Each structure stands twice: as C-alpha cells, then as structure tokens.
Tab-separated table of C-alpha atoms and ligand atoms in Angstrom:
chain	number	residue	atom	x	y	z
N	1	MET	CA	-256.856	-103.619	66.859
N	2	ALA	CA	-257.881	-104.396	70.400
N	3	ALA	CA	-257.657	-101.403	72.583
N	4	ARG	CA	-255.423	-103.241	75.191
N	5	THR	CA	-252.530	-103.627	72.522
N	6	ARG	CA	-252.661	-100.253	70.962
N	7	PRO	CA	-249.399	-98.519	71.084
N	8	PHE	CA	-248.558	-94.971	71.855
N	9	VAL	CA	-248.099	-93.196	68.458
N	10	ILE	CA	-245.781	-90.225	67.891
N	11	VAL	CA	-245.917	-88.291	64.682
N	12	GLY	CA	-242.737	-86.468	63.957
N	13	GLY	CA	-238.921	-87.289	63.729
N	14	GLY	CA	-237.313	-84.393	65.410
N	15	MET	CA	-236.065	-83.674	68.893
N	16	ALA	CA	-239.520	-83.247	70.475
N	17	ALA	CA	-240.576	-86.601	69.083
N	18	ASP	CA	-237.426	-88.273	70.616
N	19	ALA	CA	-238.088	-86.562	73.895
N	20	ALA	CA	-241.795	-87.647	73.901
N	21	ALA	CA	-240.627	-91.236	73.472
N	22	ARG	CA	-238.424	-90.815	76.539
N	23	GLY	CA	-241.250	-89.139	78.454
N	24	ILE	CA	-243.503	-91.981	77.726
N	25	ARG	CA	-240.790	-94.533	78.791
N	26	ALA	CA	-240.374	-92.641	82.115
N	27	VAL	CA	-244.038	-93.424	82.914
N	28	ASP	CA	-244.735	-96.652	81.016
N	29	PRO	CA	-241.833	-98.907	80.404
N	30	GLU	CA	-244.070	-101.596	78.714
N	31	ARG	CA	-246.480	-100.330	76.167
N	32	PRO	CA	-245.138	-100.240	72.521
N	33	ILE	CA	-244.269	-96.968	71.004
N	34	LEU	CA	-244.407	-96.193	67.292
N	35	LEU	CA	-242.840	-93.249	65.866
N	36	PHE	CA	-243.493	-91.985	62.373
N	37	SER	CA	-241.162	-89.644	60.704
N	38	SER	CA	-241.377	-88.279	57.220
N	39	GLU	CA	-237.607	-87.900	57.004
N	40	PRO	CA	-235.377	-90.609	55.762
N	41	HIS	CA	-233.535	-90.631	59.079
N	42	PRO	CA	-234.458	-91.308	62.710
N	43	PRO	CA	-234.446	-88.475	65.097
N	44	TYR	CA	-231.288	-86.338	65.360
N	45	ASP	CA	-230.020	-83.184	66.887
N	46	ARG	CA	-230.690	-80.206	64.447
N	47	PRO	CA	-228.478	-77.443	65.979
N	48	PRO	CA	-225.143	-79.017	64.898
N	49	LEU	CA	-226.094	-78.841	61.281
N	50	SER	CA	-225.259	-75.194	61.149
N	51	LYS	CA	-222.482	-75.334	63.922
N	52	GLY	CA	-220.774	-78.336	65.269
N	53	LEU	CA	-220.760	-80.456	62.130
N	54	TRP	CA	-218.630	-77.703	60.450
N	55	HIS	CA	-216.205	-77.630	63.402
N	56	GLY	CA	-215.230	-81.238	63.859
N	57	THR	CA	-218.278	-82.867	65.431
N	58	PRO	CA	-218.629	-86.250	63.692
N	59	GLU	CA	-221.925	-87.051	61.960
N	60	GLU	CA	-222.377	-90.036	64.224
N	61	ARG	CA	-222.778	-87.814	67.334
N	62	ILE	CA	-226.043	-86.173	66.227
N	63	TRP	CA	-228.271	-89.293	66.193
N	64	ARG	CA	-230.555	-89.603	69.218
N	65	ASP	CA	-230.757	-93.356	69.371
N	66	THR	CA	-234.454	-93.217	69.965
N	67	ALA	CA	-234.855	-96.876	69.173
N	68	ASP	CA	-232.842	-97.786	72.352
N	69	GLU	CA	-235.978	-96.891	74.215
N	70	SER	CA	-237.848	-99.804	72.876
N	71	VAL	CA	-239.352	-97.484	70.234
N	72	THR	CA	-240.200	-98.655	66.671
N	73	VAL	CA	-238.971	-95.827	64.464
N	74	ARG	CA	-240.570	-95.789	61.040
N	75	VAL	CA	-238.803	-93.488	58.680
N	76	ASP	CA	-240.123	-92.173	55.263
N	77	SER	CA	-243.515	-92.346	56.833
N	78	MET	CA	-245.714	-89.464	56.209
N	79	VAL	CA	-248.801	-89.345	58.449
N	80	THR	CA	-251.610	-87.764	56.401
N	81	ALA	CA	-254.747	-88.053	58.717
N	82	ILE	CA	-255.861	-88.542	62.193
N	83	ASP	CA	-259.212	-89.981	63.179
N	84	PRO	CA	-259.572	-88.923	66.868
N	85	GLU	CA	-262.963	-90.725	67.209
N	86	CYS	CA	-261.535	-94.170	66.116
N	87	ARG	CA	-258.134	-93.191	67.671
N	88	GLU	CA	-256.341	-94.029	64.415
N	89	ILE	CA	-253.818	-92.343	62.228
N	90	GLU	CA	-253.445	-92.915	58.476
N	91	LEU	CA	-250.249	-92.939	56.456
N	92	SER	CA	-249.535	-91.754	52.889
N	93	ASN	CA	-249.639	-95.350	51.611
N	94	GLY	CA	-253.164	-95.856	53.192
N	95	GLU	CA	-251.987	-97.876	56.154
N	96	ARG	CA	-254.031	-97.298	59.314
N	97	GLN	CA	-252.633	-97.438	62.782
N	98	GLY	CA	-254.611	-97.488	65.999
N	99	TYR	CA	-253.247	-95.616	69.021
N	100	GLU	CA	-253.738	-95.516	72.821
N	101	GLY	CA	-252.464	-91.983	72.860
N	102	LEU	CA	-250.942	-89.691	70.294
N	103	VAL	CA	-248.167	-87.154	70.519
N	104	LEU	CA	-247.898	-84.557	67.586
N	105	ALA	CA	-244.419	-83.251	67.091
N	106	THR	CA	-244.671	-82.233	63.521
N	107	GLY	CA	-242.345	-79.131	63.931
N	108	CYS	CA	-241.835	-76.585	61.243
N	109	ARG	CA	-241.080	-76.500	57.594
N	110	PRO	CA	-238.873	-73.775	56.006
N	111	ARG	CA	-240.657	-70.701	54.621
N	112	ARG	CA	-240.243	-70.618	50.903
N	113	LEU	CA	-238.910	-67.642	48.870
N	114	PRO	CA	-241.510	-65.507	46.986
N	115	GLY	CA	-242.299	-67.167	43.701
N	116	ASP	CA	-240.641	-70.477	44.927
N	117	PRO	CA	-237.666	-70.329	42.517
N	118	SER	CA	-236.165	-73.655	41.659
N	119	GLY	CA	-232.673	-74.786	42.673
N	120	VAL	CA	-232.739	-73.269	46.134
N	121	VAL	CA	-231.674	-75.323	49.094
N	122	TYR	CA	-233.901	-74.643	52.232
N	123	PHE	CA	-231.539	-75.391	55.243
N	124	ARG	CA	-233.383	-77.347	57.833
N	125	ASP	CA	-232.613	-81.001	57.787
N	126	PHE	CA	-229.707	-83.400	57.448
N	127	GLU	CA	-230.282	-83.906	53.689
N	128	SER	CA	-229.951	-80.095	53.197
N	129	TYR	CA	-226.869	-80.005	55.289
N	130	ARG	CA	-225.313	-82.792	53.115
N	131	THR	CA	-226.218	-80.811	50.042
N	132	VAL	CA	-224.469	-77.720	51.301
N	133	ARG	CA	-221.557	-79.821	52.643
N	134	ARG	CA	-220.840	-81.368	49.293
N	135	ALA	CA	-221.038	-77.983	47.552
N	136	ALA	CA	-218.443	-76.670	50.240
N	137	ASP	CA	-216.237	-79.613	49.817
N	138	GLU	CA	-216.167	-79.047	46.082
N	139	GLY	CA	-215.123	-75.419	46.606
N	140	ARG	CA	-218.412	-73.909	45.286
N	141	ARG	CA	-219.451	-70.331	45.802
N	142	ILE	CA	-222.375	-70.297	48.224
N	143	ALA	CA	-224.928	-67.500	48.570
N	144	ILE	CA	-227.175	-67.422	51.659
N	145	ILE	CA	-230.455	-65.722	51.705
N	146	GLY	CA	-231.510	-64.629	55.218
N	147	GLY	CA	-229.655	-62.741	57.915
N	148	GLY	CA	-231.214	-64.455	60.846
N	149	PHE	CA	-230.066	-67.453	62.969
N	150	ILE	CA	-229.579	-70.007	60.032
N	151	GLY	CA	-227.852	-67.277	57.827
N	152	THR	CA	-225.341	-66.046	60.415
N	153	GLU	CA	-224.552	-69.498	61.901
N	154	LEU	CA	-224.160	-71.288	58.571
N	155	GLY	CA	-222.434	-68.339	56.948
N	156	ALA	CA	-219.923	-68.184	59.660
N	157	SER	CA	-219.393	-71.982	59.697
N	158	LEU	CA	-218.966	-72.061	55.875
N	159	ARG	CA	-216.379	-69.222	56.033
N	160	ASP	CA	-214.546	-71.104	58.943
N	161	SER	CA	-214.253	-74.033	56.742
N	162	GLY	CA	-212.840	-71.884	53.831
N	163	SER	CA	-215.825	-71.455	51.579
N	164	SER	CA	-216.562	-68.383	49.487
N	165	VAL	CA	-219.920	-67.020	51.128
N	166	SER	CA	-222.141	-64.168	50.418
N	167	LEU	CA	-224.948	-63.264	52.759
N	168	HIS	CA	-228.180	-61.476	51.427
N	169	TYR	CA	-230.825	-59.998	53.690
N	170	PRO	CA	-233.370	-57.246	53.733
N	171	GLU	CA	-232.305	-55.533	56.873
N	172	GLY	CA	-229.409	-53.178	57.303
N	173	ALA	CA	-227.361	-55.715	59.252
N	174	PRO	CA	-227.490	-59.412	60.187
N	175	LEU	CA	-229.741	-60.344	63.181
N	176	GLU	CA	-231.070	-56.759	63.246
N	177	ARG	CA	-234.585	-58.007	64.019
N	178	ILE	CA	-233.426	-59.881	67.074
N	179	LEU	CA	-230.414	-58.106	68.624
N	180	PRO	CA	-230.393	-54.626	70.096
N	181	GLY	CA	-228.078	-51.558	69.987
N	182	PRO	CA	-224.725	-51.755	68.331
N	183	LEU	CA	-224.622	-55.650	68.079
N	184	PRO	CA	-226.088	-56.035	64.512
N	185	ARG	CA	-223.641	-53.460	63.029
N	186	ARG	CA	-220.645	-55.038	64.960
N	187	ILE	CA	-221.704	-58.425	63.545
N	188	ALA	CA	-221.756	-57.061	60.074
N	189	GLU	CA	-218.254	-55.624	60.622
N	190	ALA	CA	-216.944	-58.884	62.044
N	191	PHE	CA	-218.465	-60.771	59.098
N	192	ALA	CA	-216.886	-58.573	56.508
N	193	ASP	CA	-213.520	-58.740	58.216
N	194	ARG	CA	-213.744	-62.480	57.982
N	195	GLY	CA	-214.325	-62.266	54.323
N	196	ILE	CA	-218.130	-62.845	53.945
N	197	GLU	CA	-219.595	-60.802	51.258
N	198	LEU	CA	-222.422	-58.936	52.702
N	199	HIS	CA	-225.475	-57.696	50.707
N	200	PRO	CA	-227.850	-55.845	53.026
N	201	HIS	CA	-231.225	-54.336	51.976
N	202	ARG	CA	-231.714	-57.183	49.532
N	203	GLU	CA	-235.215	-58.476	49.582
N	204	VAL	CA	-235.771	-61.407	47.266
N	205	SER	CA	-239.000	-60.692	45.350
N	206	ASP	CA	-241.057	-62.874	43.003
N	207	GLY	CA	-239.339	-63.181	39.710
N	208	ALA	CA	-236.136	-61.414	40.701
N	209	PRO	CA	-232.900	-63.024	39.776
N	210	LEU	CA	-231.311	-65.020	42.544
N	211	PRO	CA	-227.764	-64.095	43.920
N	212	ASP	CA	-224.906	-65.083	41.522
N	213	ALA	CA	-223.359	-68.198	43.140
N	214	ASP	CA	-222.970	-71.972	42.419
N	215	LEU	CA	-225.440	-72.823	45.250
N	216	VAL	CA	-228.181	-70.651	46.743
N	217	VAL	CA	-229.250	-71.578	50.390
N	218	ALA	CA	-232.206	-70.021	52.061
N	219	GLY	CA	-232.881	-69.590	55.759
N	220	VAL	CA	-235.773	-67.204	55.895
N	221	GLY	CA	-237.817	-68.578	58.832
N	222	VAL	CA	-240.146	-71.428	59.293
N	223	GLU	CA	-243.877	-72.181	59.425
N	224	PRO	CA	-245.444	-74.634	61.930
N	225	ARG	CA	-246.838	-77.834	60.296
N	226	VAL	CA	-250.333	-77.637	61.580
N	227	GLY	CA	-252.253	-79.108	58.640
N	228	LEU	CA	-252.613	-82.518	60.132
N	229	ALA	CA	-253.930	-81.226	63.384
N	230	ARG	CA	-256.399	-78.735	61.713
N	231	ASP	CA	-257.762	-81.311	59.409
N	232	ALA	CA	-258.415	-83.562	62.342
N	233	GLY	CA	-260.512	-80.816	63.971
N	234	LEU	CA	-257.918	-79.960	66.568
N	235	GLU	CA	-257.795	-76.281	67.716
N	236	VAL	CA	-255.057	-74.419	65.865
N	237	ASP	CA	-254.168	-70.761	66.484
N	238	GLY	CA	-250.864	-70.321	64.677
N	239	GLY	CA	-249.681	-73.435	66.201
N	240	ILE	CA	-251.341	-76.491	67.546
N	241	ARG	CA	-253.150	-75.042	70.752
N	242	VAL	CA	-252.534	-76.978	73.885
N	243	ASP	CA	-253.417	-76.618	77.513
N	244	ALA	CA	-251.051	-76.017	80.397
N	245	SER	CA	-250.064	-79.666	80.325
N	246	LEU	CA	-249.624	-79.710	76.437
N	247	GLN	CA	-252.916	-81.620	75.847
N	248	CYS	CA	-254.610	-80.614	72.684
N	249	SER	CA	-258.377	-79.749	72.370
N	250	GLU	CA	-258.978	-83.528	71.890
N	251	PRO	CA	-258.368	-85.724	74.970
N	252	GLY	CA	-255.611	-88.286	74.533
N	253	ILE	CA	-253.660	-86.236	71.963
N	254	PHE	CA	-250.659	-84.147	73.239
N	255	ALA	CA	-248.352	-81.931	71.117
N	256	ALA	CA	-244.787	-80.681	71.733
N	257	GLY	CA	-241.963	-78.635	70.211
N	258	ASP	CA	-241.843	-75.886	67.461
N	259	VAL	CA	-245.364	-76.721	66.446
N	260	VAL	CA	-247.302	-76.013	69.747
N	261	SER	CA	-248.941	-72.875	70.854
N	262	PHE	CA	-248.778	-73.038	74.576
N	263	PRO	CA	-249.629	-70.850	77.562
N	264	LEU	CA	-246.357	-69.507	79.129
N	265	PRO	CA	-246.896	-69.141	82.914
N	266	LEU	CA	-243.752	-66.902	83.220
N	267	ARG	CA	-245.887	-64.399	80.880
N	268	GLY	CA	-249.098	-64.831	82.723
N	269	GLY	CA	-250.272	-67.614	80.588
N	270	ARG	CA	-249.873	-65.758	77.228
N	271	TYR	CA	-250.019	-68.182	74.225
N	272	LEU	CA	-246.913	-68.284	72.150
N	273	ARG	CA	-244.810	-70.655	70.041
N	274	LEU	CA	-241.094	-71.203	70.631
N	275	GLU	CA	-238.588	-72.541	68.128
N	276	HIS	CA	-235.808	-73.623	70.388
N	277	GLU	CA	-233.980	-76.855	71.234
N	278	SER	CA	-234.629	-76.663	75.078
N	279	HIS	CA	-238.370	-76.280	74.290
N	280	ALA	CA	-238.320	-79.236	71.964
N	281	ASN	CA	-236.648	-81.327	74.579
N	282	GLU	CA	-238.545	-80.182	77.688
N	283	SER	CA	-242.035	-80.032	76.141
N	284	GLY	CA	-241.389	-83.302	74.413
N	285	MET	CA	-240.607	-84.978	77.612
N	286	LEU	CA	-243.692	-83.678	79.348
N	287	ALA	CA	-246.092	-84.377	76.447
N	288	GLY	CA	-244.812	-87.970	76.388
N	289	MET	CA	-245.352	-88.159	80.263
N	290	GLY	CA	-248.803	-86.583	79.769
N	291	VAL	CA	-250.010	-89.049	77.038
N	292	ALA	CA	-248.840	-92.023	79.069
N	293	GLY	CA	-251.059	-90.877	81.836
N	294	SER	CA	-248.921	-88.462	84.014
N	295	PRO	CA	-249.721	-84.923	82.895
N	296	GLN	CA	-247.418	-82.242	84.080
N	297	ARG	CA	-247.660	-78.505	84.142
N	298	TYR	CA	-245.339	-77.024	81.502
N	299	ASP	CA	-243.610	-73.911	83.050
N	300	PRO	CA	-240.287	-73.407	81.306
N	301	VAL	CA	-238.011	-70.445	81.278
N	302	PRO	CA	-237.376	-70.297	77.640
N	303	THR	CA	-233.747	-70.506	76.653
N	304	PHE	CA	-231.752	-70.632	73.427
N	305	TYR	CA	-228.171	-70.166	72.201
N	306	SER	CA	-226.445	-69.283	69.001
N	307	GLY	CA	-223.067	-68.270	67.887
N	308	PHE	CA	-220.451	-67.619	65.131
N	309	PHE	CA	-216.686	-67.020	64.825
N	310	GLY	CA	-216.054	-67.915	68.454
N	311	VAL	CA	-218.829	-65.584	69.697
N	312	THR	CA	-221.530	-67.239	71.833
N	313	TRP	CA	-224.628	-65.819	72.755
N	314	GLU	CA	-227.616	-67.106	74.798
N	315	VAL	CA	-231.044	-65.909	75.919
N	316	ALA	CA	-232.992	-66.735	79.029
N	317	GLY	CA	-236.726	-65.664	78.900
N	318	LEU	CA	-237.926	-63.495	76.010
N	319	LEU	CA	-236.103	-60.671	74.186
N	320	GLU	CA	-239.080	-58.333	74.582
N	321	CYS	CA	-239.367	-55.202	76.474
N	322	ASP	CA	-242.002	-52.442	76.913
N	323	ASP	CA	-241.355	-49.307	74.732
N	324	GLU	CA	-238.045	-48.795	76.359
N	325	ALA	CA	-234.922	-50.232	74.830
N	326	PRO	CA	-233.149	-52.911	76.869
N	327	GLY	CA	-230.504	-52.172	79.399
N	328	LEU	CA	-227.284	-52.877	77.564
N	329	HIS	CA	-224.004	-53.542	79.308
N	330	LEU	CA	-221.580	-54.327	76.447
N	331	GLY	CA	-217.857	-53.991	75.882
N	332	ALA	CA	-216.390	-52.094	73.101
N	333	SER	CA	-215.763	-55.214	70.965
N	334	ILE	CA	-218.087	-57.976	69.629
N	335	ASP	CA	-215.733	-60.382	71.476
N	336	ASP	CA	-216.172	-58.756	74.894
N	337	PRO	CA	-218.617	-60.339	77.394
N	338	GLY	CA	-221.933	-58.392	77.775
N	339	VAL	CA	-225.563	-58.564	79.065
N	340	GLY	CA	-228.775	-57.203	77.835
N	341	ILE	CA	-231.686	-56.798	80.320
N	342	TYR	CA	-235.171	-56.801	79.104
N	343	ARG	CA	-238.015	-55.546	81.209
N	344	VAL	CA	-241.867	-55.944	80.896
N	345	GLY	CA	-244.032	-53.961	83.234
N	346	GLY	CA	-240.767	-53.065	85.141
N	347	GLU	CA	-240.104	-56.761	85.855
N	348	LEU	CA	-237.153	-58.698	84.433
N	349	GLY	CA	-238.431	-60.692	81.303
N	350	GLY	CA	-235.335	-61.639	79.404
N	351	LEU	CA	-231.662	-61.700	79.577
N	352	LEU	CA	-229.190	-61.710	76.731
N	353	LEU	CA	-225.857	-63.226	77.687
N	354	TRP	CA	-223.206	-62.178	75.274
N	355	ASN	CA	-219.974	-64.198	75.419
N	356	ARG	CA	-220.956	-65.207	78.936
N	357	PRO	CA	-220.903	-69.006	78.985
N	358	GLY	CA	-221.904	-70.880	82.055
N	359	MET	CA	-224.306	-68.216	83.250
N	360	MET	CA	-227.605	-69.660	82.065
N	361	GLY	CA	-228.401	-71.289	85.369
N	362	ARG	CA	-228.088	-68.039	87.190
N	363	ALA	CA	-230.064	-66.098	84.515
N	364	LYS	CA	-232.852	-68.627	84.857
N	365	THR	CA	-232.974	-68.336	88.564
N	366	LEU	CA	-233.094	-64.453	88.378
N	367	LEU	CA	-236.007	-64.655	85.893
N	368	ARG	CA	-238.050	-67.005	88.009
N	369	ASP	CA	-237.172	-65.774	91.542
N	370	ALA	CA	-235.965	-62.278	91.338
N	371	PRO	CA	-237.726	-60.370	88.592
N	372	GLY	CA	-237.783	-57.155	90.526
N	373	SER	CA	-234.060	-56.957	90.587
N	374	THR	CA	-232.306	-53.714	89.597
N	375	ASP	CA	-229.770	-53.847	86.693
N	376	SER	CA	-226.865	-53.615	89.246
N	377	GLU	CA	-228.370	-56.543	91.292
N	378	ILE	CA	-228.723	-58.571	88.138
N	379	LEU	CA	-225.085	-58.088	87.028
N	380	GLU	CA	-223.809	-58.806	90.470
N	381	ARG	CA	-225.833	-62.015	90.690
N	382	LEU	CA	-224.812	-63.080	87.226
N	383	ASN	CA	-221.153	-62.524	88.230
N	384	GLY	CA	-221.726	-64.748	91.238
S	1	FAD	C1	-229.910	-75.649	61.329
S	1	FAD	C2	-230.583	-75.378	62.597
S	1	FAD	C3	-229.959	-74.889	63.737
S	1	FAD	C4	-230.512	-74.726	64.916
S	1	FAD	N1	-229.863	-74.259	66.051
S	1	FAD	C5	-230.410	-74.048	67.158
S	1	FAD	C6	-229.743	-73.645	68.347
S	1	FAD	O1	-228.551	-73.306	68.187
S	1	FAD	N2	-230.404	-73.311	69.515
S	1	FAD	C7	-231.681	-73.629	69.526
S	1	FAD	O2	-232.317	-73.452	70.696
S	1	FAD	N3	-232.437	-73.982	68.452
S	1	FAD	C8	-231.899	-74.255	67.297
S	1	FAD	N4	-232.565	-74.743	66.208
S	1	FAD	C9	-234.036	-74.867	66.393
S	1	FAD	C10	-234.306	-76.358	66.847
S	1	FAD	O3	-233.597	-77.171	66.114
S	1	FAD	C11	-235.773	-76.470	66.702
S	1	FAD	O4	-236.424	-75.770	67.694
S	1	FAD	C12	-236.158	-78.169	66.971
S	1	FAD	O5	-235.529	-78.884	66.002
S	1	FAD	C13	-237.556	-78.281	67.002
S	1	FAD	O6	-237.825	-79.582	67.148
S	1	FAD	P1	-239.240	-80.291	66.750
S	1	FAD	O7	-239.089	-81.779	67.013
S	1	FAD	O8	-240.307	-79.606	67.547
S	1	FAD	O9	-239.458	-79.982	65.132
S	1	FAD	P2	-238.663	-80.424	63.947
S	1	FAD	O10	-237.159	-80.403	64.257
S	1	FAD	O11	-239.111	-79.515	62.777
S	1	FAD	O12	-239.063	-81.888	63.604
S	1	FAD	C14	-240.344	-82.258	63.123
S	1	FAD	C15	-240.321	-83.552	62.501
S	1	FAD	O13	-241.609	-83.962	62.250
S	1	FAD	C16	-241.619	-84.549	60.913
S	1	FAD	N5	-242.884	-84.493	60.396
S	1	FAD	C17	-243.661	-83.305	60.136
S	1	FAD	N6	-244.986	-83.617	59.828
S	1	FAD	C18	-244.951	-85.129	59.674
S	1	FAD	C19	-246.012	-85.996	59.400
S	1	FAD	N7	-247.225	-85.542	59.034
S	1	FAD	N8	-245.735	-87.387	59.273
S	1	FAD	C20	-244.532	-87.718	59.775
S	1	FAD	N9	-243.458	-86.866	60.118
S	1	FAD	C21	-243.731	-85.567	60.080
S	1	FAD	C22	-240.582	-83.828	60.051
S	1	FAD	O14	-240.169	-84.484	59.061
S	1	FAD	C23	-239.521	-83.698	61.178
S	1	FAD	O15	-238.686	-84.957	61.316
S	1	FAD	C24	-231.873	-74.976	65.066
S	1	FAD	C25	-232.615	-75.327	63.946
S	1	FAD	C26	-231.938	-75.666	62.688
S	1	FAD	C27	-232.812	-76.098	61.531
C-alpha cells in the first residue's frame, strides 16, 4: 500500500479505542481510520453493564457511534500480529493492513478462576451482560464470585431487579481491599439487609465445587492484554509501557486505556496502570492526537466512581497513603455523606467522596493545586 494512502489503525473496541478515533479526528479530519475490534459489537460504554442497564438505561444509549467520526469499524476482527518495521498489522484470517500510525487500546481480559471451571460467566462485556440479563429475567438464582467493584455493583443491581443473589469472596467483607475503616462492614450489613446472601472468606480453589446456583458469574479482576505488543517487541512492564505522551517504545505506535503502563506526573512520574473510564477516555483522546502528529503530555488526576443501592462513591487521585490510615470523616450510616483523605509524604494524594455527588471538580483542584491543605481546609473547600 502506498505510504500516502495508509490509514491510522486502532486495535481495540472499547472506550479508549473510540476516544482515540476522536483524538485523531481532532487533529486530522481527512485520513482514513480503521478500527479493529475482536468483539462482535462496535465500541460502547462498559460501566452501564453493571449499573445503568439494570436501572432503566436503554441498551441503545450505550453505543459510542464511533463510525460517525468517519471511522471504518471492523468487528469480530482479532489482530494477531504487528510488524513495526513494515508498519503493518495482521488479522487472524491472515489479512494484512498497513498503517500510517497505530494506537493500541487492547484493554484487559477477565482473570479466570483457578482451574478454569466450565460454565462460569466472566462479566466484562455486552455478551456477558446479556447472558446474566437472560438468567435474571428467567428468575434464575445467581451466584457472584468476587467482592470487588463488579461483584458489588452487579450484585446490588441484580437484587434491585428482584433476583436471588449470593456473593462469594475471600475477604471478610465486600470491597475490603479497597475501602477503609468501617465501610466494608457497613456494606456487608447493607447487602445482607437487602437480601443478598453473603459468603465471606470463600476462596475458590482449583477443583473445589462452585457455589450452588443456576448461574455462576465471576468478577475477580482483570489482566492487561499485552501479548500483541510484547510479541511485536514493544516494551511491556505489566502494561504496554509508554512515555509521557503515551507513545510506545516504537515510534508511530501509541497506546491508551486499561492496557497502558504510564508515568503519572502527579506521583512524580511513577509508572502505573489504571482501570477507569475517565482514564480510557482521556488517554485515548491524547493517544489519538499523538499518533496523528500532535503529541500531548498526559497529566491526569485519576478519577473513578462506583455505587450500589443508591450509595455513590467516587475517588479523585489514588487511594494510597503512607503507613498511617486515611483521615476518615464519615457519618454513622452508609447512606450519610463522608470524605476519606489520603496522604503520601504528608501531601494530599487521594480523596474518597462518599455520597458527595458534584464534588469531583473541587476534589481535583485540591489535589492539583493545594496538596498541602489540612483536613479541615480540605473539608471546607469541598463544601464550597
Ligand atoms: C461492568 C463494568 C463496569 C465498570 N464500571 C466502571 C465505573 O463505574 N467507573 C469506572 O471508572 N470504570 C468502570 N469500569 C472500567 C472501565 O470500563 C474500563 O476502565 C474501560 O472499559 C477500559 O477501556 P479500554 O478501552 O482501555 O479497554 P477495554 O474496555 O477492555 O476494551 C478493549 C477492547 O479491545 C479489544 N481487543 C483486545 N485485543 C484485541 C485484538 N488483538 N484485536 C482486536 N481487538 C482487541 C477487546 O475485545 C475490547 O473490545 C467498568 C468495567 C466493567 C467491565
């Protein structure tokens, strides 16, 4: 293919891939863009799969309409190899495609249970949502393995829609690895009050029987899909390693979303991976701009949100602190508003906003501009 007519190629069919297409278009309105997704659907929003779709959001609302950006979207198309020297990718059917620039947004795949027992639905994509939805609509009993984000969100959503749900996890309470103080215990109480059958301290081991249910769903974490990049000789260190503008170790190839290991300026350039919607959108957009010839420094304040049973919780920054526990300013009930303040080296590094909708903008400003604030100054500024 003549170099002048080569398209930009995006590998991946998630939110980062969609955002990358928009980033390219912001810089280059003309050159063709080809997006290859191994899923049978074009890009869509993933967060509603465990939340909004169970609470009235119509399925039509999740699609990202990537093709409207003059993007050719190829679904059911697994990219199996990259040849950086020839600037070509190869698909599972042997087809080769040249590229002007390449964005890798291959995301994550669900971690499998030990022994990979058959019949388990790994909750990650629209197809797995549909399987669980069908079972719920048929009144089946559903067991969820995993007490993290997916387990708590999906468990609560299923219960809200009248399903019989049990939740099985190795910790003492849901979200215990993520949330501080009394919150995990309070969540366990709220879930039990709502009729979710809780099974703490249940670690699924190889060969052990699965929970007794009509359908077993697992949400036990994810792994970055780095094989394609690694096989092409790109630097990989737990994610696809990129520089401050999301460029991979090979010029002309950028990466974005869950799969990238990037230097976070807010943490002195420490390399990490994030698995959040805002990161997929923001890094995708900048990777797209970069590959199209306008590289930008990626300097986010990480954010994410979650929720269940009317409780919302959001995080700005990272939920890490030095050896001290975070400063917790919580009410007596899980439904009360609260704030968690995380410090690293004495400076503000993360804010947990519990039932405090609409505060994210102020939280981000505090993290970026006033990390030396005292707890009372932080609470005052959050309250406006
Ligand atoms: C149920 C659920 C709820 C969530 N809720 C929240 C939330 O409330 N808040 C929040 O911040 N985050 C949430 N997340 C996380 C968020 O959705 C992810 O961070 C985001 O989807 C990552 O986007 P991505 O495009 O980087 O990767 P992915 O969404 O993993 O997409 C990767 C895509 O690449 C495709 N692909 C991979 N390899 C290839 C290949 N070789 N060839 C072709 N295609 C390939 C995959 O099929 C997939 O389509 C949630 C995730 C899930 C699953």
